[in-house]
XYZ file of C-alpha atoms in Angstrom:
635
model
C -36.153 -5.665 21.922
C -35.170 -7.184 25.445
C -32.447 -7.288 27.715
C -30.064 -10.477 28.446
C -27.755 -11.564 30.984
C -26.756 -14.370 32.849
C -23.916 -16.272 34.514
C -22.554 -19.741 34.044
C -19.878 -20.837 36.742
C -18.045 -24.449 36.635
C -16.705 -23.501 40.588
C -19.958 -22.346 42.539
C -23.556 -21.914 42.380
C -24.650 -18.618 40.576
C -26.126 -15.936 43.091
C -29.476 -15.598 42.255
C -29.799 -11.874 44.217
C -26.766 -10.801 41.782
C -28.711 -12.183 38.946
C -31.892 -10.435 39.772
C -29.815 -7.180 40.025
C -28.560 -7.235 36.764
C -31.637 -8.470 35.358
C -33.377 -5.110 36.675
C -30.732 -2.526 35.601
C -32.036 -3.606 32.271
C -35.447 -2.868 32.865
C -35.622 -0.369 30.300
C -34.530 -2.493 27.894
C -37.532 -4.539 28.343
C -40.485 -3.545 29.941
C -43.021 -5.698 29.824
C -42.262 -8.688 31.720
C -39.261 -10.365 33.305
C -37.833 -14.131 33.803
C -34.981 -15.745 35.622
C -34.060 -19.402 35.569
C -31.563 -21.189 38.071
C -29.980 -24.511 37.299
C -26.922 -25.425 38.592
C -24.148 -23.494 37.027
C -26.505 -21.755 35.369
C -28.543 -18.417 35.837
C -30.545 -17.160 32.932
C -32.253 -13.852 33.008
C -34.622 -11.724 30.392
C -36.279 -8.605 30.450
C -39.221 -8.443 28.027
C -40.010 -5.802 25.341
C -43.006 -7.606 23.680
C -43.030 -7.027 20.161
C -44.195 -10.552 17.856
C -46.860 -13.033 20.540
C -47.787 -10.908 23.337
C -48.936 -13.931 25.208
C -47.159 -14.911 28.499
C -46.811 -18.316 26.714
C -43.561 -16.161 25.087
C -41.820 -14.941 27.946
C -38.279 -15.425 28.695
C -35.794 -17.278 29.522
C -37.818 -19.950 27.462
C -37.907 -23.529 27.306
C -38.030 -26.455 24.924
C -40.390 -29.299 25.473
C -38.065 -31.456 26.827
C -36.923 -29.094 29.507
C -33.300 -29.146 28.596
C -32.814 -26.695 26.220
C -33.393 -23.076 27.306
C -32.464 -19.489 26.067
C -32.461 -15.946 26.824
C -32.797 -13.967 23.560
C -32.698 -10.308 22.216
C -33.952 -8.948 19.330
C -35.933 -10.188 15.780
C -35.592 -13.158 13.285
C -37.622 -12.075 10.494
C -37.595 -14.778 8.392
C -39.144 -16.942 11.401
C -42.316 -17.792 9.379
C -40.317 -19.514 6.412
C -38.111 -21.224 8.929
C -41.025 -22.614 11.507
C -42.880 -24.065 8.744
C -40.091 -25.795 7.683
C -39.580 -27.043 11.069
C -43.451 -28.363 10.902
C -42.652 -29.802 7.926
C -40.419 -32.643 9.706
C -42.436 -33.198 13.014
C -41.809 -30.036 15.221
C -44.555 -28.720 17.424
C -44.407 -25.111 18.529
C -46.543 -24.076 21.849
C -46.038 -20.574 20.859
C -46.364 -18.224 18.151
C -42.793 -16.509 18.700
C -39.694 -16.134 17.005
C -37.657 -16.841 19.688
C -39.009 -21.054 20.145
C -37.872 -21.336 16.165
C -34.891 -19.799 17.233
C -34.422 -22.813 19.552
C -35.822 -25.425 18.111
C -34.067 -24.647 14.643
C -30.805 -24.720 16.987
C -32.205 -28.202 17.624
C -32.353 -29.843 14.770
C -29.293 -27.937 12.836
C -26.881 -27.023 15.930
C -24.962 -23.772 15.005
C -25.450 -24.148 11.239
C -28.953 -22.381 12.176
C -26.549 -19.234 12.151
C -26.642 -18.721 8.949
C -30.705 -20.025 8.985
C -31.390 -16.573 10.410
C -32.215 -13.141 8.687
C -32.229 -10.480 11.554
C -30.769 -8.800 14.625
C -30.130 -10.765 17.915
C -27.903 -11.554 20.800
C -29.307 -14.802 22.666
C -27.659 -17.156 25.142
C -28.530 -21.179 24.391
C -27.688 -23.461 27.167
C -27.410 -27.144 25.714
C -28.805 -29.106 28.931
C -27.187 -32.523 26.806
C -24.223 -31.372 26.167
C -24.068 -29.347 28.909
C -22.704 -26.212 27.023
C -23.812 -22.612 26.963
C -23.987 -20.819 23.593
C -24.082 -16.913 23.241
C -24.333 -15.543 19.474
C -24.914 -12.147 18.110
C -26.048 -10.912 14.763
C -23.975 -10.810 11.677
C -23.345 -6.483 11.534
C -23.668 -6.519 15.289
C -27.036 -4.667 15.872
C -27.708 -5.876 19.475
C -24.862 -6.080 21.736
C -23.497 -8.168 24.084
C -20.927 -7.903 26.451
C -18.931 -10.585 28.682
C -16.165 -11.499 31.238
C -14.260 -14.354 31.626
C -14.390 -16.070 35.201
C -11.487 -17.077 36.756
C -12.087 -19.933 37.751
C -14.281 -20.991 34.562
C -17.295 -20.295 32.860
C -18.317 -16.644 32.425
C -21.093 -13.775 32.507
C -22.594 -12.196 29.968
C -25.393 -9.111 29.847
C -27.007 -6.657 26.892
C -25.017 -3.595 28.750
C -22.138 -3.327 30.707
C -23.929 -2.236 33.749
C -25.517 -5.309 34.108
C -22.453 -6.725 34.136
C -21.158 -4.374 36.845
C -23.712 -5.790 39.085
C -21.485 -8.637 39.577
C -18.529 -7.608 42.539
C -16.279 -10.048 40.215
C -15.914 -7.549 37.120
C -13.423 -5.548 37.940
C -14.302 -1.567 36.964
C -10.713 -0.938 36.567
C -10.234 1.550 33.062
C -8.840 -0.260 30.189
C -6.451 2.667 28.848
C -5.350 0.778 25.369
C -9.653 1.728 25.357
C -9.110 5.040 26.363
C -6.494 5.390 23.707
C -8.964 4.968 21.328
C -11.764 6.497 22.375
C -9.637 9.796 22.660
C -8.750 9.798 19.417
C -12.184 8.089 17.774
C -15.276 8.793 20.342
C -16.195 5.264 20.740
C -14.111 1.877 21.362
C -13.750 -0.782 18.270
C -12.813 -4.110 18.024
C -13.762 -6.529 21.236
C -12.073 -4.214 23.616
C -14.304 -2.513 25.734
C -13.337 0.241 27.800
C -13.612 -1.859 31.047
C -10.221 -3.769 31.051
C -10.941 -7.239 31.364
C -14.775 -6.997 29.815
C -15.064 -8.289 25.766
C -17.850 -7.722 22.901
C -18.538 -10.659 21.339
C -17.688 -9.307 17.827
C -20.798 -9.040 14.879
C -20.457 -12.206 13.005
C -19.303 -14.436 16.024
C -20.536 -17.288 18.024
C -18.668 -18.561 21.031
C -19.044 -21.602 23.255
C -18.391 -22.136 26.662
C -17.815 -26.111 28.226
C -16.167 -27.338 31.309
C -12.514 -27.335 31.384
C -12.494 -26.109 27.636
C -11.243 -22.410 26.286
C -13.805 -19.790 25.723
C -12.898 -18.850 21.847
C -15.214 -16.519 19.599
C -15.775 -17.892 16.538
C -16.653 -16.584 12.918
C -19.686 -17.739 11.230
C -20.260 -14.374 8.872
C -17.588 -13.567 6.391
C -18.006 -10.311 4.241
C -15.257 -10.054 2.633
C -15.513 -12.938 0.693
C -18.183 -10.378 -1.282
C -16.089 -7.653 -1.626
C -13.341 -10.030 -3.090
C -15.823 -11.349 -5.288
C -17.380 -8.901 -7.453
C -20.671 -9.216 -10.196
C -20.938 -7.393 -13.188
C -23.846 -6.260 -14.622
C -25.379 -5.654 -18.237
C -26.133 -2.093 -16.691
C -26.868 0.250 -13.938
C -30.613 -0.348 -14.488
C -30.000 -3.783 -13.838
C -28.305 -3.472 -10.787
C -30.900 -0.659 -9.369
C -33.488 -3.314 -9.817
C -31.849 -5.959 -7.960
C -31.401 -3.323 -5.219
C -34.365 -2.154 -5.114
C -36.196 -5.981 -5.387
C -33.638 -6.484 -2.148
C -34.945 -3.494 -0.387
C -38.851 -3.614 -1.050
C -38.529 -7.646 0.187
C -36.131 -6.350 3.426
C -38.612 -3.825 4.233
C -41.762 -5.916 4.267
C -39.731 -8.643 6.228
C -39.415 -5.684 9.159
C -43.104 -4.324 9.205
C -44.303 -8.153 10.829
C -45.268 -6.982 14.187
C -47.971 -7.467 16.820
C -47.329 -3.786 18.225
C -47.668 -0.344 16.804
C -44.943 0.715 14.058
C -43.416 3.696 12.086
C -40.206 4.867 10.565
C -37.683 7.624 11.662
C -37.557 9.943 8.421
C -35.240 12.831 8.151
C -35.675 14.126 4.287
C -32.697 12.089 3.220
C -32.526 9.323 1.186
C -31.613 6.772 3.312
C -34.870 7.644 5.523
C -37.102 8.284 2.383
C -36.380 5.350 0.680
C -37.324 3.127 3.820
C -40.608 4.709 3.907
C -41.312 4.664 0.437
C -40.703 1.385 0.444
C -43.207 0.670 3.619
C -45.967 2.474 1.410
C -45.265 0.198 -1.728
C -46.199 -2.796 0.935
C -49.169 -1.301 2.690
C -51.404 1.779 2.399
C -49.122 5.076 3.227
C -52.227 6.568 5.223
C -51.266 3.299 7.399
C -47.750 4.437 8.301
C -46.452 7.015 11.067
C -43.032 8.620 10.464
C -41.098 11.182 12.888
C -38.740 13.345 13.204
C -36.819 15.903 14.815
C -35.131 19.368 14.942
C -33.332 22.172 15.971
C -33.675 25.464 16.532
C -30.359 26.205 14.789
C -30.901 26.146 11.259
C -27.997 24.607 9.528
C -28.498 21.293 12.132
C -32.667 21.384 11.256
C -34.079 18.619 8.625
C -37.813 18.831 9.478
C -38.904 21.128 6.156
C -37.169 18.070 4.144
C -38.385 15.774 6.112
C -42.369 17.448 6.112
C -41.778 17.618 2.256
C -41.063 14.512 1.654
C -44.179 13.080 4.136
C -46.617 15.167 2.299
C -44.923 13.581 -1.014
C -45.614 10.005 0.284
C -49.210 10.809 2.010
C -47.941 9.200 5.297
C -49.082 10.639 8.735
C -46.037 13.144 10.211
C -44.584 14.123 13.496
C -41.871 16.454 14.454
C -40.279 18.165 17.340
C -38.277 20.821 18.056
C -35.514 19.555 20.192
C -34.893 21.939 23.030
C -32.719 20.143 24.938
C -32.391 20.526 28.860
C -29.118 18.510 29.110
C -27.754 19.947 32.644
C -30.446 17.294 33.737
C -29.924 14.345 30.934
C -26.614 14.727 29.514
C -25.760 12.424 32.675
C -28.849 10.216 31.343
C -27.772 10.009 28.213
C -23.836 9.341 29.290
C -25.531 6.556 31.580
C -27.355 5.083 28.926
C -24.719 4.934 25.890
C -23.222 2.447 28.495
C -19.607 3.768 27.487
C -17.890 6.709 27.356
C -19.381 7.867 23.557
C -18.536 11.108 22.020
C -20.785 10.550 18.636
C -23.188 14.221 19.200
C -25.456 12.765 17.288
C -26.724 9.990 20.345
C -28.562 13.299 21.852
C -31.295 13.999 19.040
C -31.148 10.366 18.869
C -32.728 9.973 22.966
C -35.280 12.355 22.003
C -36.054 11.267 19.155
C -36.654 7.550 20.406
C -38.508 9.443 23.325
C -40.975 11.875 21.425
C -41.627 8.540 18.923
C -42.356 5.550 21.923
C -45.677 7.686 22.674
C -46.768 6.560 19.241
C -44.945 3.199 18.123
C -42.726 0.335 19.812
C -41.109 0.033 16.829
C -39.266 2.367 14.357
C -37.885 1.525 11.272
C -34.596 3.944 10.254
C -32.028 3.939 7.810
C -28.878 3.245 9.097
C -26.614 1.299 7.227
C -26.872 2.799 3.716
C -24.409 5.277 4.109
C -21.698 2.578 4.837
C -22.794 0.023 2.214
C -23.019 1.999 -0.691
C -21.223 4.931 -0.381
C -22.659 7.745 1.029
C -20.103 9.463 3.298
C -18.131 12.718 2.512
C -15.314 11.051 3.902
C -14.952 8.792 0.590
C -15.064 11.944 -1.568
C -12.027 12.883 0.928
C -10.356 9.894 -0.082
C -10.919 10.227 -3.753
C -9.255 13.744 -3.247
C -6.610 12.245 -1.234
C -5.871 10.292 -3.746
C -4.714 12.964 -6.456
C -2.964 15.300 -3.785
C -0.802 11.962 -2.200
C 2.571 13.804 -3.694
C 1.960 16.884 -1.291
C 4.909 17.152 0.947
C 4.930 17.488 4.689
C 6.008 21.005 3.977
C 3.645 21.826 1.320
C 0.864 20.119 3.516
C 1.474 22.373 6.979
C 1.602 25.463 4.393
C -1.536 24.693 3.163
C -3.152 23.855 6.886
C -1.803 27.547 7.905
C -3.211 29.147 5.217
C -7.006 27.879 5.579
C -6.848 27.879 9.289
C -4.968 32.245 8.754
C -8.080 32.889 6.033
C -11.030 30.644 6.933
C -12.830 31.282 9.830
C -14.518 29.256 12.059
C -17.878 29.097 12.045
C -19.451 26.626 14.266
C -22.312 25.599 11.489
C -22.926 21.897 10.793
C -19.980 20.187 9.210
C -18.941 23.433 7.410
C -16.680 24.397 4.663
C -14.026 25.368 7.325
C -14.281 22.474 9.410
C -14.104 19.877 6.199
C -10.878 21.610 4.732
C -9.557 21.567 8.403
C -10.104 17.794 9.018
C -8.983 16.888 5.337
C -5.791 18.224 6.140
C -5.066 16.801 9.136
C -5.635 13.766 8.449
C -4.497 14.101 4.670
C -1.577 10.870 3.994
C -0.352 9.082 1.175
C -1.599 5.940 2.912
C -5.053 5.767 1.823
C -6.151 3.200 4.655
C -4.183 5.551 6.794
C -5.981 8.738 5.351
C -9.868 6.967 5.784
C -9.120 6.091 8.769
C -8.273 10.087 9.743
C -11.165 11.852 9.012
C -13.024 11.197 12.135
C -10.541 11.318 14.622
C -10.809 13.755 17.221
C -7.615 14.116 19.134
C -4.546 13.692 16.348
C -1.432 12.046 18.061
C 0.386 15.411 18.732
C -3.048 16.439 20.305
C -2.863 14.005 22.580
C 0.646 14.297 23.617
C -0.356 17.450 24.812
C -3.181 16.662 26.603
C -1.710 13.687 28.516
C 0.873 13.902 31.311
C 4.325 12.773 29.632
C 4.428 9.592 31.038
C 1.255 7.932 30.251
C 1.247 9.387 26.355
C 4.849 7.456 25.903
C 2.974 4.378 27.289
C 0.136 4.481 25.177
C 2.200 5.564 21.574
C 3.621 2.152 21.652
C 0.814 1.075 20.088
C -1.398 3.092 16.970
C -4.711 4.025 17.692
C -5.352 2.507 13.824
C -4.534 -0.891 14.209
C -7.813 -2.433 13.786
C -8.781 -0.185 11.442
C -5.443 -0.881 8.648
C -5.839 -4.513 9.825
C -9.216 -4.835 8.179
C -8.138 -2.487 5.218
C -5.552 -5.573 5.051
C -8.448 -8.246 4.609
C -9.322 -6.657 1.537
C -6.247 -5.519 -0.004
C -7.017 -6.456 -3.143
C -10.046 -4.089 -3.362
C -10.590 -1.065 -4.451
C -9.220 1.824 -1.726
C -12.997 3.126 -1.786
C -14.005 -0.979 -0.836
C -11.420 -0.877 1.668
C -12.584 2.393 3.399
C -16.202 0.820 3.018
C -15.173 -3.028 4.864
C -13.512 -0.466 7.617
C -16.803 1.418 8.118
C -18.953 -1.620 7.810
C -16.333 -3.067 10.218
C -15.723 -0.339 12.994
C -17.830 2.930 12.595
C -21.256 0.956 12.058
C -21.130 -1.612 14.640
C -19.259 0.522 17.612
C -20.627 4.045 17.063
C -24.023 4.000 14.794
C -25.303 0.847 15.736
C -24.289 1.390 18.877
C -25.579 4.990 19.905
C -29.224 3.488 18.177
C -29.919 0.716 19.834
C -28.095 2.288 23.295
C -30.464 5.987 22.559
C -33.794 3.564 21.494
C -33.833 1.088 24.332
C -33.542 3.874 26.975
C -36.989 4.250 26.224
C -37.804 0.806 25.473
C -38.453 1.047 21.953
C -37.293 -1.556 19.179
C -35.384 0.007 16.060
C -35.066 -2.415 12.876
C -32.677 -1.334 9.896
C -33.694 -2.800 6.351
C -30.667 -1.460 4.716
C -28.397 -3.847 7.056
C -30.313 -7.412 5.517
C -27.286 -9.445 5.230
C -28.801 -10.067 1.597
C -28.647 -6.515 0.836
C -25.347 -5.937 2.737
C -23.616 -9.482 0.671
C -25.350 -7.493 -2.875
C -23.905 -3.998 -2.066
C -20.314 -5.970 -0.911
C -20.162 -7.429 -4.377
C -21.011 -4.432 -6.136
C -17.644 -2.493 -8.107
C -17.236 0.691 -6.747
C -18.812 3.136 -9.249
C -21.903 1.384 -9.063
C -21.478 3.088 -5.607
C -19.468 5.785 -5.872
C -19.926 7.310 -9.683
C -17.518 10.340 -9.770
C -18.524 12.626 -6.554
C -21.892 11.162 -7.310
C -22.827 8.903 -3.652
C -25.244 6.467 -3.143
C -25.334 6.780 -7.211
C -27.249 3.124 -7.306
C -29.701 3.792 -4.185
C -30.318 7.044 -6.619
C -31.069 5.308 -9.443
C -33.212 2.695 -8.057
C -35.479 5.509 -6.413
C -36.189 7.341 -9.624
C -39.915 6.191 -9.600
C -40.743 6.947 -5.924
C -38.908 10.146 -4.785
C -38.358 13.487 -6.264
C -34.880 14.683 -7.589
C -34.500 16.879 -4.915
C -34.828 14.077 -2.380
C -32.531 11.964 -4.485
C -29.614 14.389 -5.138
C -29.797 16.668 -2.127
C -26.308 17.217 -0.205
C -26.119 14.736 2.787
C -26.875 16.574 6.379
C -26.364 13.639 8.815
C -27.478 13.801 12.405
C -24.985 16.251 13.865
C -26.250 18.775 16.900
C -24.946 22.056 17.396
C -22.450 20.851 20.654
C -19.930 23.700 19.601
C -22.265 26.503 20.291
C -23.783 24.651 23.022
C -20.246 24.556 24.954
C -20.529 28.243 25.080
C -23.809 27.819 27.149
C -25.657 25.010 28.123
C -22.776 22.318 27.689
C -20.240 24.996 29.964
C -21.390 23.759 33.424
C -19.815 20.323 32.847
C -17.220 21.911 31.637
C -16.598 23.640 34.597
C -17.432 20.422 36.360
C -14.271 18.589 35.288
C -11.960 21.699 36.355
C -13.117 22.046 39.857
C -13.485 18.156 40.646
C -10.439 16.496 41.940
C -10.222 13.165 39.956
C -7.444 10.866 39.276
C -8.445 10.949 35.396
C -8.546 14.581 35.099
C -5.399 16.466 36.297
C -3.339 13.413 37.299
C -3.515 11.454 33.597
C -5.743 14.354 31.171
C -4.033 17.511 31.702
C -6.504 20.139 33.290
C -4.775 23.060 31.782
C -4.785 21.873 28.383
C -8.413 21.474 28.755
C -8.783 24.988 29.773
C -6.772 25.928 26.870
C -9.163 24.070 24.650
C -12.514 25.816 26.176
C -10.715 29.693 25.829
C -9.623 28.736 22.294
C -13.181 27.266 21.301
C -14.905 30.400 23.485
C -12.835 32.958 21.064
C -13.614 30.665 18.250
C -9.657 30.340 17.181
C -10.625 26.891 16.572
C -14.146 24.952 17.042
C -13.344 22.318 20.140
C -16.923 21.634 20.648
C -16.272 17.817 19.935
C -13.067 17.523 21.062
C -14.436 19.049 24.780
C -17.889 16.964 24.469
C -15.745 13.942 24.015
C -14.410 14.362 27.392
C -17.419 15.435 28.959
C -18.950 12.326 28.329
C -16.061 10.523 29.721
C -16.334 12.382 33.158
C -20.018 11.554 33.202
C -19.651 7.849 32.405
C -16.691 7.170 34.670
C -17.995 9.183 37.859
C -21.572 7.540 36.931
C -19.989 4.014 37.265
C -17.849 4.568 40.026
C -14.164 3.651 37.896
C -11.096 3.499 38.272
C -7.957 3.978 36.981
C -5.706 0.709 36.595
């Protein structure tokens, strides 16, 4: 992977110090070598992780033969073999052996039409010397990011992170709060809001140009739901497991093409396990490294899965013990998510990506599945939701007082207590509604009490949920368990999982590639009816069934664990100095707009264990670290 940025302005020379400023604060991103190209408007920069033609020939920012076409690129095409020899086949010479000169040159001779050319992750910048235009693009399920502000006076910069973009006195670091809104009550921003007011994510899917005098406009190139609305039957679940599996295998051995070490994350599960079986039905499993990592807390630990299953596939294990010494990189880690970013799960993730770059540049993991076919215990909370709709406010709240009066909390990995909890609060006859519940963190009447009066009656003008019952809108005419799935696919992947993976990998400069998130496999999943997914409380019933022949049963139909940490009984302990931090430090977030006492009350509560806070007082954490870290404030 690599880092991008760069600046375009119609009304003044870029500053080339600037530009070399937020070239460097991506230096993790890429390692290995760095570029910067000045040309009147323009300023491209690149920082290098060198993963396919290690030659110098393939630094960045790169240009065609003519000189007029250049670009600054992040991340993989995989299909760049099938697509360069077609290129030979009408006259095009390469000078190098990388995918990012196809990437060009196929821009070249098809213009943006070489979108949809492309099977892989990126975010590149393109400037068009002849038509003078600059081109930024990112991947169809958004797995490398990029960021962007608008310029006054025309044109715009762009960057991998936001704090590349904060190099630049011009972007304001004001807070934007509709941002806050939502990250209060999710963990992690959606949409192309960021949580920087007047900064934008070029959405997954989207291509925008940007020309003198004309309006910058994202565009949509990618169109799921056109799948979901369209969907294939099948003579039989066999037949569909084969097609999945076919789709897998071929994804997989696109993503093992590299000119640099490799292995796969593998956690026991299915998702993880199927990747790697895969990678041994294309090569030798004595050839492949896989890693992992754990806790000392039991109930959060998947290594004896995760050792199982590499002794089942013959493939050469590592695992850790994660003993985290967060006093010193919870600020790290807050720096590196880039946003305030409440999903727990980004701390095994850094040391994860850290313990595995002292083997491999590149990891393949198995993110995606749970979102494309159906593996969350959140759709099993909608299928319940379903049949208990008629419940009445009344009956609801008598319900909620009973579990919370005769179920204890526990603190233990997503348990019984905490699911009935959540499913209740967030329980609705709105099924969209209802989906969109079972992750939030601070309900509505949550956050009227945490906020000062003022700035709550501000913000409930407008529902956190929007974007999420928007999309459910798209695909109205699907299933409810489709529509929860286009939300996920839509929101959750691309904002938090995506997100905390690439944010957690490239901290360490280490490239992560997802074979579950082919657009082919993603289109073939879309299409699928819903109990080819879902098959009673069965998940993941076709990924299941297509792994008959290569895992054991108790790798196929073990309960899902997901990446969770143990933050709740960390805040007792190691998590309490920050705290502690946020009560004693005068801040015009944190007593003037977030209500100190009510975060007091939330710590003594979660200390007597009347109710587990642990990631209701992380979220916050991580905001304090993120906006002190970055030096914002408050509009």
């Amino acid at each position: 992977m690599c880092g991008i940025s760069g600046i375009l302005s119609w009304s003044e020379i870029p500053d080339r110090k600037i530009l070399e400023k937020m070239n460097n604060s991506l230096t993790h991103r890429g390692p290995d070598a760095q570029g910067i190209h000045m040309e009147g408007a323009l300023g491209l920069a690149h920082r290098r992780l060198s993963v396919i033609d290690l030659t110098k020939a393939a630094n960045q920012p790169l240009v065609d033969v003519t000189g007029q076409y250049w670009i600054t690129y992040n991340g993989e095409i995989y299909n760049y073999k099938v697509i360069r020899k077609e290129l030979e086949e009408i006259g095009v010479h390469f000078k190098t052996k990388s995918d990012t000169e196809v990437l060009l040159e196929a821009y070249k001779k098809w213009g943006l039409e070489c979108l949809d050319r492309f099977n892989g992750m990126f975010a590149f910048a393109l400037w068009d010397g002849p038509r003078r235009r600059l081109i930024l693009a990112r991947d169809r399920l958004g797995k490398k990011p990029l960021f962007y502000y608008k310029l006054p006076r025309g044109g715009l910069i762009f960057a991998s992170e936001l704090k590349a973009l904060l190099e630049d006195p011009r972007v304001p670091r004001k807070m934007n709060m509709r941002a806050l809104s939502q990250y209060l009550s999710f963990g992690y921003v959606t949409g192309e809001e960021t949580m920087l007011g007047e900064v934008k994510k070029l959405a997954p899917g989207h291509y925008l140009t940007v020309e003198e005098k004309q309006e910058i406009i994202p565009k949509q190139y990618w169109d799921l739901k056109k799948c979901f609305l369209n969907k294939r039957k099948f003579s039989s679940s066999f037949e569909a497991s084969q097609e999945l599996l076919q789709l897998l295998q071929d994804a997989i051995k696109l993503r093992l093409v590299s000119d640099v070490s490799l292995g796969a994350f593998l956690s026991g599960g299915i998702d993880s396990s199927s990747i790697v079986a895969g990678m041994c039905h294309s090569q030798p499993s004595e050839t492949h490294q896989t890693f992992s990592m754990g806790f000392r807390e039991e109930s959060f630990s998947e290594l004896k899965m995760a050792k199982r299953v590499a002794r089942h596939l013959k493939v050469i294990h590592k695992d850790q013990i994660v003993l985290p010494n967060l006093v010193e990189n919870l600020s790290e880690i807050a720096y590196f998510a880039d946003e305030p970013f409440a999903d727990t799960s980004i701390i095994p993730m850094y040391y994860l990506a850290e313990f595995s770059r002292k083997h491999v540049t590149v990891c393949l993991s198995g993110d995606g599945a749970d979102e494309i076919l159906g593996g969350y215990e959140t759709y099993l909370a909608d299928k319940i939701c379903r049949y208990t709709g008629f419940l009445s406010i009344a009956q609801k709240n008598l319900i909620h007082g009973l579990v919370k009066k005769f179920l204890p909390t526990t603190f233990n990995k997503v348990g019984f207590d905490y699911k009935v909890r959540k499913f209740f609060e967030g329980h609705s006859p709105d099924l969209d509604r209802a989906h969109a519940s079972w992750r939030v963190i601070f309900s509505e009447p949550e956050k009227k009490a945490l906020l000062c009066p003022e700035v709550f009656s501000r913000w409930s003008q407008r529902d956190p949920q929007d974007n999420f019952l928007k999309l459910a809108r798209e695909v109205k005419e699907c299933h409810y368990l489709d529509r929860a799935m286009y939300m996920d696919i839509k929101t959750w992947l691309p904002d938090d999982i995506l997100a905390k993976v690439d944010r957690a990998s490239m901290a360490h400069g280490m490239e992560i590639r997802n074979p579950f998130l082919d657009y082919r496999l993603v289109e073939f999943a879309a299409s699928l009816p819903v109990p080819l997914k879902i098959r009673g409380f069965n998940k993941k019933y076709l990924l299941k069934v297509s792994q008959k022949d290569f895992l054991p049963r108790r790798v196929r139909h073990q309960k899902k664990r997901g990446f969770n940490t143990p933050v709740s009984h960390w805040m007792l302990k190691t998590l309490k100095p920050f705290y502690e931090d946020i009560l004693s430090t005068q801040d015009d977030l944190f007593g003037e707009i977030i209500l100190k006492n009510k975060i007091e009350e939330l710590y003594n509560n979660h200390q007597k264990m009347d109710e587990d806070n642990g990631f209701k007082l992380f979220s916050l954490i991580m905001l304090s670290l993120w906006k002190r870290r970055f030096n914002i404030s408050m509009p």
